[in-house]
DNA sequence: CGGGTGCTTGATACCGATCAACCCACGTGG
DNA sequence: CCACGTGGGTTGATCGGTATCAAGCACCCG
């Protein structure tokens, strides 16, 4: 969608337009977000403190590049606010999204247990604040604190399932089906009708589902027939059960 | 490809045609395969012994079902010989492969760190022998033995990368490109020409690459123009560098 | 020889990417 | 106040890629 030479893409180190990404102090609100994040769920306070200890926080405007395919990895990350998109580039410059992470979610963690080198790009999809952990330190800590190791394994297991969900979803379902699935995931299962607000732009959702924005748009307009109405980011579902049958 | 009611699909518990899956003693050769497997790489002998201790080994004919989508998970597995295919079913019975594992490879491990319930089917794709580990026991052991935890994290990290590779590959590349990529992965990078033998049936490769068998066949015939010749399972590449440019 | 299995080849249909035009909301500057 | 540009989204037309269906081929094995 956006080429590497696109002006809108700004590297984390560039300061072309003033303070693109400030280094912040960890404020109470961000600290709270972190403590609720799955990485810290189940950690004894003492271990949590140690993990929290080496964290650095940065703020970014939209479309900042956090790392690139091929970069050596010294950090993994947690989103504190905004969204971050992981993607790959083909040789001819097309992009494929392989992950989208919102507040409280970890990304880039798997690299420190693999070859130490990112195999994807990471870009903020909105203005965002990001917490950054030191690979070496956390890895060493995980060897001493089993609860941390378990946390990391839980996270990677979930990410693995999500990635496989994507593969299966792409291979088995058409665009309207994928969209219907996504909508259903956002709905509480027990209600007849529902309504929610997209947490991000439609073009991001399109990427997440492996669709061109046009295809998402057409899928939405087709789902109107099944009682899905979309206005802006608000999505209303008349009959959740009917949607399940798509 | 094969429907759930297909005769060729045999559940692990069924004995319709004699001893479909025997429980075996761990012989020296299998023990050796295990010890070379990534799960045991880096484990101190004492820990390896503990992990090895609870393992059970079964032998299966082709197309045995090892577990089903929705089954509760009490085990994860290591392939000792043969191949195992992980896949999802769509509501209308089509299958999508999400993993293919050969000798020495672990599968089903992520479930014990997620919700404890398989979200896929597993089927032998050839006659196979399978080692089976107890989730609860290994998970408990991983909390006491950091090397084991690290091993598991390495494995999951690799699996995560593979799954994301699949997503990106599906979304960015055409059938001939995916096949060329696969061929290149099997070739040593430094040689001008190469040749190797497919370790499994072409239809399995097709599934792994997210293609119908027909599409794989067509891709091969198109790659002839680029100096790839296929006879049976033998694949010869005239010019590896030329293939990279596809 | 017959039958099964795996694979190939051909014809067709469908899905979604791509390109182009347009709409709308918003902000900016004359 | 309006002219304009910009970004996000929609809509339409077209094209390419792959699934699907159907038929035929090659090989193995009883």
Coordinates of C-alpha atoms (C1' of nucleotides) in Angstrom, one line a residue:
Chain A
X1 CA 0.0 0.0 0.0
X2 CA 2.7 2.4 0.9
X3 CA 6.1 2.1 -0.7
X4 CA 9.3 2.2 1.3
X5 CA 10.2 5.5 -0.2
X6 CA 6.8 7.0 0.7
X7 CA 7.2 10.2 2.5
X8 CA 4.5 9.2 5.0
X9 CA 6.8 6.5 6.3
X10 CA 9.1 7.8 8.9
X11 CA 11.8 5.8 10.6
X12 CA 12.0 5.9 14.3
X13 CA 15.4 7.7 14.2
X14 CA 14.3 10.4 11.8
X15 CA 13.3 13.8 13.2
X16 CA 12.3 15.4 10.0
X17 CA 9.2 17.0 11.4
X18 CA 10.1 17.9 14.9
X19 CA 9.9 15.4 17.8
X20 CA 8.6 12.4 16.0
X21 CA 9.2 10.0 18.8
X22 CA 9.9 11.2 22.3
X23 CA 11.4 9.1 25.0
X24 CA 9.0 9.3 27.8
X25 CA 8.9 8.4 31.5
X26 CA 6.6 5.5 32.3
X27 CA 3.6 7.3 33.7
X28 CA 0.9 5.8 35.9
X29 CA -1.5 5.2 33.2
X30 CA 1.0 3.4 31.0
X31 CA 2.2 1.4 33.9
X32 CA -1.3 0.3 34.6
X33 CA -1.7 -0.8 30.9
X34 CA 1.4 -2.8 31.2
X35 CA 0.4 -4.5 34.5
X36 CA -2.9 -5.6 32.9
X37 CA -1.1 -6.9 29.8
X38 CA -0.9 -10.7 29.3
X39 CA 2.9 -10.5 29.8
X40 CA 2.4 -9.5 33.4
X41 CA -0.7 -11.6 34.1
X42 CA 0.4 -14.2 36.6
X43 CA 3.7 -12.6 37.5
X44 CA 4.4 -12.2 41.2
X45 CA 4.8 -8.5 42.0
X46 CA 8.5 -9.0 42.6
X47 CA 9.1 -10.5 39.2
X48 CA 6.8 -7.9 37.6
X49 CA 9.0 -5.2 39.1
X50 CA 12.1 -6.7 37.7
X51 CA 10.6 -7.0 34.2
X52 CA 9.2 -3.5 34.4
X53 CA 12.6 -2.2 35.5
X54 CA 14.4 -2.1 32.2
X55 CA 11.5 -0.8 30.1
X56 CA 11.7 2.3 28.0
X57 CA 8.7 4.1 26.6
X58 CA 8.6 6.0 23.4
X59 CA 5.8 8.0 21.7
X60 CA 5.3 7.9 17.9
X61 CA 3.2 9.5 15.4
X62 CA 1.3 7.5 12.8
X63 CA 3.3 5.4 10.3
X64 CA 6.6 5.4 12.2
X65 CA 8.7 2.4 11.4
X66 CA 9.7 0.6 14.6
X67 CA 11.9 -1.9 12.9
X68 CA 12.6 -3.3 9.5
X69 CA 12.9 -6.8 8.0
X70 CA 16.5 -7.8 8.4
X71 CA 17.3 -5.6 11.4
X72 CA 19.1 -7.2 14.3
X73 CA 16.7 -7.5 17.3
X74 CA 17.6 -6.2 20.7
X75 CA 14.1 -5.5 21.9
X76 CA 10.6 -6.7 21.9
X77 CA 7.7 -4.5 22.5
X78 CA 4.3 -3.9 24.2
X79 CA 1.7 -1.5 22.8
X80 CA 0.6 1.0 25.4
X81 CA -1.7 3.0 23.1
X82 CA -2.5 3.0 19.4
X83 CA -1.9 0.2 17.0
X84 CA 1.1 -1.4 15.5
X85 CA 1.1 -3.4 12.2
X86 CA 3.6 -6.2 11.3
X87 CA 4.0 -6.8 7.7
X88 CA 6.2 -8.3 5.0
X89 CA 7.2 -6.8 1.7
X90 CA 7.4 -8.7 -1.6
X91 CA 10.2 -7.9 -4.0
X92 CA 7.9 -5.7 -6.0
X93 CA 6.9 -3.6 -3.0
X94 CA 3.5 -5.1 -2.1
X95 CA 2.7 -5.5 1.6
X96 CA 1.2 -8.4 3.5
X97 CA 0.1 -7.9 7.0
X98 CA 0.9 -10.6 9.4
X99 CA -0.2 -9.1 12.7
X100 CA -2.0 -6.1 14.2
X101 CA -1.5 -5.3 17.9
X102 CA -3.4 -2.9 20.2
X103 CA -3.0 -1.7 23.7
X104 CA -1.6 -4.3 26.1
X105 CA -0.3 -6.6 23.3
X106 CA 3.2 -7.9 22.9
X107 CA 5.0 -8.1 19.5
X108 CA 8.4 -9.0 18.3
X109 CA 8.9 -11.4 21.2
X110 CA 9.5 -14.5 19.1
X111 CA 12.6 -13.2 17.4
X112 CA 14.7 -13.5 20.6
X113 CA 14.0 -17.2 20.6
X114 CA 14.7 -17.6 17.0
X115 CA 17.6 -16.2 15.0
X116 CA 17.7 -12.8 16.6
X117 CA 16.8 -10.9 13.4
X118 CA 13.4 -9.5 12.5
X119 CA 11.7 -11.1 9.5
X120 CA 9.1 -8.4 9.2
X121 CA 8.5 -4.7 9.3
X122 CA 6.7 -3.0 12.2
X123 CA 4.9 0.3 11.7
X124 CA 2.6 2.3 13.9
X125 CA -0.8 2.6 12.3
X126 CA -1.9 5.5 14.5
X127 CA -0.1 7.8 16.9
X128 CA 1.1 5.3 19.5
X129 CA 3.1 4.8 22.7
X130 CA 5.3 1.8 22.8
X131 CA 7.1 0.0 25.7
X132 CA 10.4 -1.6 24.8
X133 CA 12.0 -4.5 26.6
X134 CA 15.6 -5.7 26.4
X135 CA 15.8 -9.1 24.8
X136 CA 18.9 -10.3 26.6
X137 CA 17.8 -9.1 29.9
X138 CA 14.3 -10.6 29.7
X139 CA 15.6 -13.9 28.3
X140 CA 18.0 -14.2 31.1
X141 CA 15.3 -13.3 33.6
X142 CA 13.0 -15.9 32.1
X143 CA 15.5 -18.6 32.9
X144 CA 15.5 -17.7 36.6
X145 CA 11.8 -16.9 37.0
X146 CA 9.5 -19.6 35.7
X147 CA 6.4 -17.5 35.9
X148 CA 7.9 -15.2 33.3
X149 CA 8.8 -18.1 31.1
X150 CA 5.2 -19.3 31.3
X151 CA 3.9 -15.9 30.5
X152 CA 6.1 -15.7 27.4
X153 CA 5.0 -19.2 26.3
X154 CA 1.4 -18.3 26.8
X155 CA 1.9 -15.3 24.6
X156 CA 3.7 -17.1 21.9
X157 CA 1.2 -19.9 21.9
X158 CA -1.6 -17.4 21.4
X159 CA 0.3 -15.7 18.6
X160 CA 0.9 -19.1 17.0
X161 CA -2.7 -19.9 17.1
X162 CA -3.6 -16.5 15.6
X163 CA -1.2 -16.9 12.8
X164 CA -2.6 -20.4 12.0
X165 CA -6.1 -19.0 12.2
X166 CA -5.0 -16.5 9.5
X167 CA -3.7 -19.2 7.3
X168 CA -6.8 -21.3 7.6
X169 CA -9.0 -18.3 7.2
X170 CA -7.3 -17.2 4.1
X171 CA -7.4 -20.6 2.5
X172 CA -10.9 -21.6 3.5
X173 CA -13.0 -18.4 3.4
X174 CA -14.1 -15.8 0.9
X175 CA -13.9 -12.1 1.7
X176 CA -17.5 -11.8 3.0
X177 CA -16.9 -14.9 5.2
X178 CA -13.7 -13.5 6.7
X179 CA -15.4 -10.2 7.4
X180 CA -18.4 -12.0 9.0
X181 CA -16.0 -14.0 11.1
X182 CA -14.3 -10.9 12.3
X183 CA -17.5 -9.3 13.2
X184 CA -18.7 -12.3 15.1
X185 CA -15.4 -12.4 17.1
X186 CA -16.2 -8.9 18.2
X187 CA -19.7 -9.7 19.3
X188 CA -20.7 -11.3 22.6
X189 CA -21.9 -14.7 21.6
X190 CA -25.1 -14.7 23.5
X191 CA -26.9 -11.7 22.1
X192 CA -29.4 -11.7 19.2
X193 CA -28.3 -8.4 17.9
X194 CA -25.2 -6.4 18.6
X195 CA -23.2 -3.3 17.7
X196 CA -19.7 -2.2 18.1
X197 CA -17.1 0.3 17.0
X198 CA -14.1 -0.6 14.9
X199 CA -11.0 0.2 16.9
X200 CA -9.0 1.2 13.8
X201 CA -9.4 2.3 10.2
X202 CA -11.1 0.0 7.7
X203 CA -8.0 -0.2 5.6
X204 CA -6.2 -1.7 8.6
X205 CA -9.0 -4.3 8.9
X206 CA -8.7 -5.0 5.3
X207 CA -4.9 -5.7 5.7
X208 CA -5.5 -7.8 8.7
X209 CA -8.0 -10.0 6.8
X210 CA -5.7 -10.2 3.8
X211 CA -7.9 -8.1 1.6
X212 CA -7.6 -5.0 -0.5
X213 CA -9.6 -2.1 0.9
X214 CA -11.9 -2.3 -2.0
X215 CA -12.7 -5.9 -1.3
X216 CA -13.5 -5.1 2.3
X217 CA -15.8 -2.4 1.2
X218 CA -17.6 -4.7 -1.2
X219 CA -17.8 -7.4 1.5
X220 CA -19.5 -4.9 3.8
X221 CA -22.0 -3.9 1.2
X222 CA -22.8 -7.5 0.5
X223 CA -23.3 -8.2 4.2
X224 CA -26.0 -5.5 4.3
X225 CA -28.3 -8.2 2.9
X226 CA -27.6 -10.2 6.0
X227 CA -28.5 -7.4 8.3
X228 CA -25.1 -5.8 8.9
X229 CA -25.1 -2.0 8.6
X230 CA -21.9 0.0 8.6
X231 CA -21.7 3.8 9.2
X232 CA -18.2 5.1 9.6
X233 CA -16.6 2.9 12.3
X234 CA -19.9 1.8 13.8
X235 CA -21.1 -1.7 12.9
X236 CA -24.5 -3.0 13.7
X237 CA -25.6 -6.6 13.4
X238 CA -29.3 -7.3 13.4
X239 CA -29.2 -11.0 13.7
X240 CA -25.9 -12.5 15.0
X241 CA -27.1 -16.1 14.4
X242 CA -28.0 -15.4 10.8
X243 CA -24.5 -14.0 10.3
X244 CA -23.0 -17.2 11.6
X245 CA -24.5 -19.1 8.7
X246 CA -22.7 -17.2 6.0
Chain B
X1 CA -9.6 -33.3 -0.1
X2 CA -10.8 -36.2 2.0
X3 CA -14.1 -36.0 3.8
X4 CA -14.5 -36.9 7.4
X5 CA -16.5 -39.9 6.5
X6 CA -13.9 -41.1 4.0
X7 CA -13.0 -44.7 4.6
X8 CA -9.3 -43.9 4.3
X9 CA -9.5 -41.9 7.4
X10 CA -9.0 -44.0 10.5
X11 CA -9.2 -42.8 14.0
X12 CA -6.4 -43.6 16.4
X13 CA -8.8 -45.7 18.5
X14 CA -10.2 -47.7 15.7
X15 CA -8.9 -51.2 15.0
X16 CA -11.0 -52.0 12.0
X17 CA -8.2 -53.5 10.0
X18 CA -6.1 -55.2 12.6
X19 CA -3.5 -53.4 14.7
X20 CA -3.7 -50.0 13.2
X21 CA -1.6 -48.4 15.9
X22 CA 0.5 -50.4 18.2
X23 CA 2.0 -49.1 21.4
X24 CA 5.7 -49.7 21.1
X25 CA 8.7 -49.7 23.4
X26 CA 11.1 -46.8 22.7
X27 CA 13.8 -48.5 20.7
X28 CA 17.4 -47.2 20.3
X29 CA 16.8 -45.7 16.9
X30 CA 13.7 -43.8 18.0
X31 CA 15.5 -42.7 21.1
X32 CA 18.2 -41.4 19.0
X33 CA 15.8 -39.5 16.8
X34 CA 14.3 -37.9 19.9
X35 CA 17.7 -36.9 21.3
X36 CA 18.5 -35.1 18.1
X37 CA 15.2 -33.4 18.0
X38 CA 15.1 -29.6 18.7
X39 CA 13.2 -30.3 21.9
X40 CA 16.2 -32.1 23.4
X41 CA 18.8 -29.8 21.9
X42 CA 20.4 -28.0 24.7
X43 CA 18.9 -30.1 27.5
X44 CA 21.3 -31.4 30.1
X45 CA 21.3 -35.2 30.1
X46 CA 19.5 -35.3 33.4
X47 CA 16.7 -33.1 32.2
X48 CA 16.5 -35.0 28.9
X49 CA 16.1 -38.2 30.9
X50 CA 13.2 -36.8 32.8
X51 CA 11.5 -35.6 29.7
X52 CA 12.1 -38.9 28.0
X53 CA 10.7 -40.7 31.0
X54 CA 7.0 -40.3 30.4
X55 CA 7.0 -40.7 26.7
X56 CA 4.9 -43.3 24.9
X57 CA 5.4 -44.4 21.3
X58 CA 2.8 -45.5 18.9
X59 CA 2.9 -46.7 15.3
X60 CA 0.3 -45.7 12.8
X61 CA -0.6 -46.4 9.2
X62 CA -1.2 -43.7 6.7
X63 CA -4.2 -41.4 7.3
X64 CA -4.6 -42.2 11.0
X65 CA -6.3 -39.3 12.9
X66 CA -4.2 -38.4 15.9
X67 CA -6.6 -35.8 17.2
X68 CA -9.5 -33.7 16.1
X69 CA -10.5 -30.1 16.2
X70 CA -12.2 -29.6 19.5
X71 CA -10.6 -32.5 21.3
X72 CA -9.2 -31.8 24.8
X73 CA -5.5 -31.9 24.7
X74 CA -3.5 -34.1 27.1
X75 CA -0.5 -34.6 24.9
X76 CA 1.8 -33.1 22.5
X77 CA 3.8 -35.1 20.0
X78 CA 7.1 -35.6 18.3
X79 CA 7.3 -37.3 14.9
X80 CA 9.8 -40.2 14.9
X81 CA 9.2 -41.3 11.4
X82 CA 6.8 -40.5 8.6
X83 CA 4.9 -37.2 8.3
X84 CA 2.0 -35.6 10.2
X85 CA -0.3 -33.0 8.7
X86 CA -2.2 -30.4 10.7
X87 CA -5.3 -29.0 9.1
X88 CA -8.6 -27.2 9.6
X89 CA -11.9 -28.0 8.1
X90 CA -14.4 -25.5 6.8
X91 CA -18.0 -26.0 7.4
X92 CA -18.5 -27.4 3.9
X93 CA -15.7 -30.0 4.4
X94 CA -12.8 -28.4 2.6
X95 CA -9.4 -28.7 4.3
X96 CA -6.6 -26.2 4.8
X97 CA -3.2 -27.4 5.9
X98 CA -1.6 -25.4 8.6
X99 CA 1.5 -27.5 9.3
X100 CA 3.5 -30.5 8.1
X101 CA 5.9 -32.2 10.4
X102 CA 8.6 -34.8 9.7
X103 CA 11.0 -36.8 11.8
X104 CA 12.3 -35.0 14.9
X105 CA 9.6 -32.2 14.8
X106 CA 7.3 -31.3 17.5
X107 CA 3.6 -30.6 17.0
X108 CA 0.6 -29.8 19.2
X109 CA 2.8 -28.2 21.8
X110 CA 1.2 -24.8 21.7
X111 CA -2.2 -26.0 22.9
X112 CA -1.0 -26.7 26.4
X113 CA -0.1 -23.0 26.8
X114 CA -3.4 -21.8 25.3
X115 CA -6.8 -23.1 26.1
X116 CA -6.1 -26.8 26.3
X117 CA -8.2 -27.8 23.4
X118 CA -6.9 -28.5 19.9
X119 CA -8.1 -26.2 17.2
X120 CA -7.1 -28.4 14.3
X121 CA -7.0 -32.0 13.1
X122 CA -3.8 -34.0 13.0
X123 CA -3.4 -36.9 10.6
X124 CA -0.5 -39.1 9.6
X125 CA 0.3 -38.6 5.9
X126 CA 2.3 -41.8 5.7
X127 CA 2.9 -44.8 7.9
X128 CA 4.5 -43.1 11.0
X129 CA 5.7 -43.6 14.5
X130 CA 4.9 -40.9 17.0
X131 CA 6.2 -40.1 20.4
X132 CA 3.6 -38.7 22.9
X133 CA 4.4 -36.4 25.8
X134 CA 2.2 -35.6 28.8
X135 CA 1.2 -31.9 28.7
X136 CA 0.8 -31.6 32.5
X137 CA 4.0 -33.3 33.3
X138 CA 6.1 -31.5 30.8
X139 CA 4.6 -28.1 31.7
X140 CA 5.3 -28.7 35.4
X141 CA 8.8 -29.8 34.5
X142 CA 9.4 -26.7 32.4
X143 CA 8.7 -24.6 35.4
X144 CA 11.5 -26.3 37.3
X145 CA 14.0 -26.8 34.4
X146 CA 14.7 -23.5 32.6
X147 CA 16.5 -25.3 29.8
X148 CA 13.3 -27.2 28.9
X149 CA 11.4 -23.9 29.0
X150 CA 13.9 -22.4 26.6
X151 CA 13.6 -25.4 24.3
X152 CA 9.9 -25.1 24.2
X153 CA 10.1 -21.4 23.5
X154 CA 12.6 -21.9 20.7
X155 CA 10.2 -24.4 19.1
X156 CA 7.2 -22.2 19.4
X157 CA 9.1 -19.2 18.1
X158 CA 10.1 -21.2 15.1
X159 CA 6.6 -22.5 14.5
X160 CA 5.3 -18.9 14.8
X161 CA 7.7 -17.7 12.2
X162 CA 6.7 -20.6 9.9
X163 CA 3.1 -19.8 10.3
X164 CA 3.6 -16.2 9.5
X165 CA 5.8 -17.1 6.6
X166 CA 2.8 -19.0 5.3
X167 CA 0.5 -16.1 5.7
X168 CA 2.9 -13.8 3.9
X169 CA 3.7 -16.3 1.2
X170 CA 0.0 -16.9 0.5
X171 CA -0.7 -13.3 0.3
X172 CA 2.3 -12.1 -1.7
X173 CA 3.2 -14.9 -4.1
X174 CA 1.6 -16.8 -6.9
X175 CA 1.6 -20.6 -7.2
X176 CA 4.8 -20.8 -9.3
X177 CA 6.5 -18.3 -6.9
X178 CA 5.6 -20.4 -3.8
X179 CA 6.9 -23.5 -5.5
X180 CA 10.1 -21.8 -6.5
X181 CA 10.5 -20.6 -2.9
X182 CA 10.0 -24.1 -1.6
X183 CA 12.5 -25.5 -4.0
X184 CA 15.1 -22.9 -3.1
X185 CA 14.6 -23.6 0.6
X186 CA 15.6 -27.2 -0.1
X187 CA 18.7 -26.2 -2.1
X188 CA 22.1 -25.3 -0.6
X189 CA 22.4 -21.6 -1.3
X190 CA 25.9 -21.7 -2.7
X191 CA 25.6 -24.1 -5.6
X192 CA 24.8 -23.2 -9.2
X193 CA 22.7 -26.3 -9.9
X194 CA 21.1 -28.7 -7.5
X195 CA 18.9 -31.7 -7.2
X196 CA 16.9 -33.2 -4.4
X197 CA 14.2 -35.7 -3.6
X198 CA 10.8 -34.6 -2.3
X199 CA 10.4 -36.2 1.1
X200 CA 6.7 -36.7 0.6
X201 CA 3.9 -36.9 -2.0
X202 CA 3.3 -33.9 -4.2
X203 CA -0.3 -33.6 -3.0
X204 CA 1.2 -33.0 0.5
X205 CA 3.4 -30.3 -0.9
X206 CA 0.4 -28.8 -2.6
X207 CA -1.5 -28.6 0.7
X208 CA 1.5 -27.2 2.5
X209 CA 1.8 -24.4 -0.1
X210 CA -2.0 -23.7 0.0
X211 CA -2.5 -25.0 -3.5
X212 CA -4.8 -27.6 -5.1
X213 CA -2.7 -30.5 -6.5
X214 CA -3.6 -29.4 -10.0
X215 CA -2.1 -26.0 -9.3
X216 CA 1.1 -27.5 -8.1
X217 CA 1.3 -29.6 -11.2
X218 CA 0.8 -26.6 -13.4
X219 CA 3.4 -24.6 -11.4
X220 CA 5.9 -27.4 -12.0
X221 CA 5.3 -27.5 -15.7
X222 CA 5.6 -23.7 -15.9
X223 CA 8.9 -23.9 -14.0
X224 CA 10.3 -26.2 -16.7
X225 CA 10.9 -23.0 -18.6
X226 CA 13.2 -21.9 -15.8
X227 CA 15.2 -25.0 -15.8
X228 CA 13.4 -27.1 -13.2
X229 CA 12.8 -30.6 -14.2
X230 CA 10.6 -33.0 -12.2
X231 CA 10.5 -36.7 -12.5
X232 CA 8.6 -38.5 -9.8
X233 CA 9.9 -37.1 -6.6
X234 CA 13.2 -36.1 -8.0
X235 CA 13.6 -32.4 -8.7
X236 CA 16.5 -31.0 -10.6
X237 CA 17.4 -27.3 -10.8
X238 CA 19.7 -26.1 -13.6
X239 CA 20.3 -22.6 -12.4
X240 CA 19.5 -21.8 -8.8
X241 CA 20.1 -18.1 -9.3
X242 CA 17.8 -17.9 -12.2
X243 CA 15.1 -19.5 -10.1
X244 CA 15.5 -16.9 -7.4
X245 CA 14.4 -14.2 -9.8
X246 CA 11.0 -15.7 -10.4
Chain C
dC1 C1' -5.1 -58.3 -16.8
dG2 C1' -8.0 -55.3 -13.8
dG3 C1' -8.2 -51.9 -10.4
dG4 C1' -6.4 -48.5 -7.3
dT5 C1' -3.7 -44.4 -6.6
dG6 C1' -1.2 -40.4 -7.7
dC7 C1' -0.6 -37.2 -11.0
dT8 C1' -1.4 -34.4 -15.2
dT9 C1' -4.1 -31.9 -18.6
dG10 C1' -7.9 -29.3 -20.3
dA11 C1' -12.2 -26.3 -19.9
dT12 C1' -14.7 -23.4 -17.1
dA13 C1' -16.2 -20.4 -13.4
dC14 C1' -15.4 -17.5 -9.7
dC15 C1' -13.0 -14.6 -6.7
dG16 C1' -10.4 -10.8 -5.6
dA17 C1' -6.6 -7.5 -7.2
dT18 C1' -5.9 -3.7 -9.8
dC19 C1' -6.8 0.7 -12.0
dA20 C1' -9.6 4.6 -12.4
dA21 C1' -13.1 7.7 -11.1
dC22 C1' -15.7 9.7 -7.8
dC23 C1' -17.6 11.0 -3.2
dC24 C1' -17.3 13.0 1.3
dA25 C1' -15.3 15.2 5.4
dC26 C1' -12.0 18.1 6.9
dG27 C1' -8.5 21.6 7.1
dT28 C1' -6.0 25.5 5.0
dG29 C1' -5.2 29.7 2.9
dG30 C1' -6.4 33.3 -0.1
Chain D
dC1 C1' -16.6 32.6 2.4
dC2 C1' -15.0 29.8 -1.1
dA3 C1' -11.2 27.3 -3.7
dC4 C1' -8.3 23.8 -3.0
dG5 C1' -5.8 19.8 -1.5
dT6 C1' -5.7 15.6 1.2
dG7 C1' -7.0 11.3 3.1
dG8 C1' -10.3 7.7 3.6
dG9 C1' -13.7 5.3 1.6
dT10 C1' -16.9 3.6 -2.2
dT11 C1' -18.1 2.1 -6.8
dG12 C1' -17.4 0.3 -11.4
dA13 C1' -14.8 -2.2 -15.2
dT14 C1' -11.4 -5.3 -16.3
dC15 C1' -8.0 -8.9 -15.8
dG16 C1' -5.4 -12.5 -13.9
dG17 C1' -4.9 -16.5 -11.0
dT18 C1' -6.5 -20.5 -9.0
dA19 C1' -10.3 -23.7 -7.6
dT20 C1' -13.1 -26.9 -9.5
dC21 C1' -14.8 -30.4 -12.5
dA22 C1' -13.9 -33.9 -15.7
dA23 C1' -11.1 -36.9 -18.3
dG24 C1' -7.1 -39.4 -19.2
dC25 C1' -2.4 -41.1 -18.2
dA26 C1' 1.4 -43.7 -15.6
dC27 C1' 2.6 -46.8 -12.3
dC28 C1' 2.2 -50.4 -8.9
dC29 C1' 0.5 -54.7 -7.3
dG30 C1' -2.4 -58.3 -6.7

